[in-house]
Amino acid sequence: MKIVIQRVSEASVVINTKEVAAIQNGLLVLLGIENEDTQEDIDWLCNKIINLRVFPDENAVMNKSLKAVDGDVIVVSQFTLHASTKKGNRPSYIKAAKPDVAIPLYQAFVKTLQNGLEKTVQTGAFGADMKVYLVNDGPVTLIIDSKHRV
């Protein structure tokens, strides 16, 4: 499981001209799922997201977590995070999980994150053609892969 986290001052997701998610201060999380991913990957990543100290404290030092600032989250499925670009010019997505595997893991990820934050996590729509708008605050962007924990 791979995520890209962006600290945002605002973010939204639009599908067919309808806004389906919108937040102010918080994180936009792009989530890529592989066939080998499990609840263990979900638990580890959600714990990271909740506790990463990427928000500024009173001295403008990144020292506060999402939970500490009561920030909001949007999670967007992003199979292209698992693109292989080793050969040729057309990315291969063979490592990305198919919907029958990915959808339950995506739903479990959102539920685990909601439970840890004790608040609603907004989402895009799995497999939809989405427009994602954001103001990256900082900018702060992190890439985390659950398979590279050490």
PDB file of C-alpha atoms in Angstrom, residues 1-4 30-34 37 45 76-82 96-97:
ATOM      1  CA  MET A   1       0.000   0.000   0.000  1.00  0.00           C
ATOM      2  CA  LYS A   2       1.360   3.372  -0.980  1.00  0.00           C
ATOM      3  CA  ILE A   3       0.128   6.828  -0.031  1.00  0.00           C
ATOM      4  CA  VAL A   4       0.921  10.376  -0.970  1.00  0.00           C
ATOM      5  CA  LEU A  30      -3.916   9.596  -2.303  1.00  0.00           C
ATOM      6  CA  LEU A  31      -4.120   5.831  -1.732  1.00  0.00           C
ATOM      7  CA  GLY A  32      -2.704   3.124  -3.996  1.00  0.00           C
ATOM      8  CA  ILE A  33      -3.510  -0.516  -3.234  1.00  0.00           C
ATOM      9  CA  GLU A  34      -1.653  -3.674  -4.316  1.00  0.00           C
ATOM     10  CA  ASP A  37      -1.947  -5.471   0.929  1.00  0.00           C
ATOM     11  CA  LEU A  45      -0.479   3.628   7.474  1.00  0.00           C
ATOM     12  CA  VAL A  76      -8.800   9.463  -2.870  1.00  0.00           C
ATOM     13  CA  SER A  77      -8.112   6.096  -4.521  1.00  0.00           C
ATOM     14  CA  GLN A  78      -5.134   6.365  -6.867  1.00  0.00           C
ATOM     15  CA  PHE A  79      -4.123   3.142  -8.635  1.00  0.00           C
ATOM     16  CA  THR A  80      -1.530   5.059 -10.680  1.00  0.00           C
ATOM     17  CA  LEU A  81       0.710   5.229  -7.586  1.00  0.00           C
ATOM     18  CA  HIS A  82       1.740   1.676  -8.461  1.00  0.00           C
ATOM     19  CA  ALA A  96      -2.233  -2.243  -8.740  1.00  0.00           C
ATOM     20  CA  ALA A  97      -5.010  -4.324  -7.202  1.00  0.00           C
TER      21      ALA A  97
END
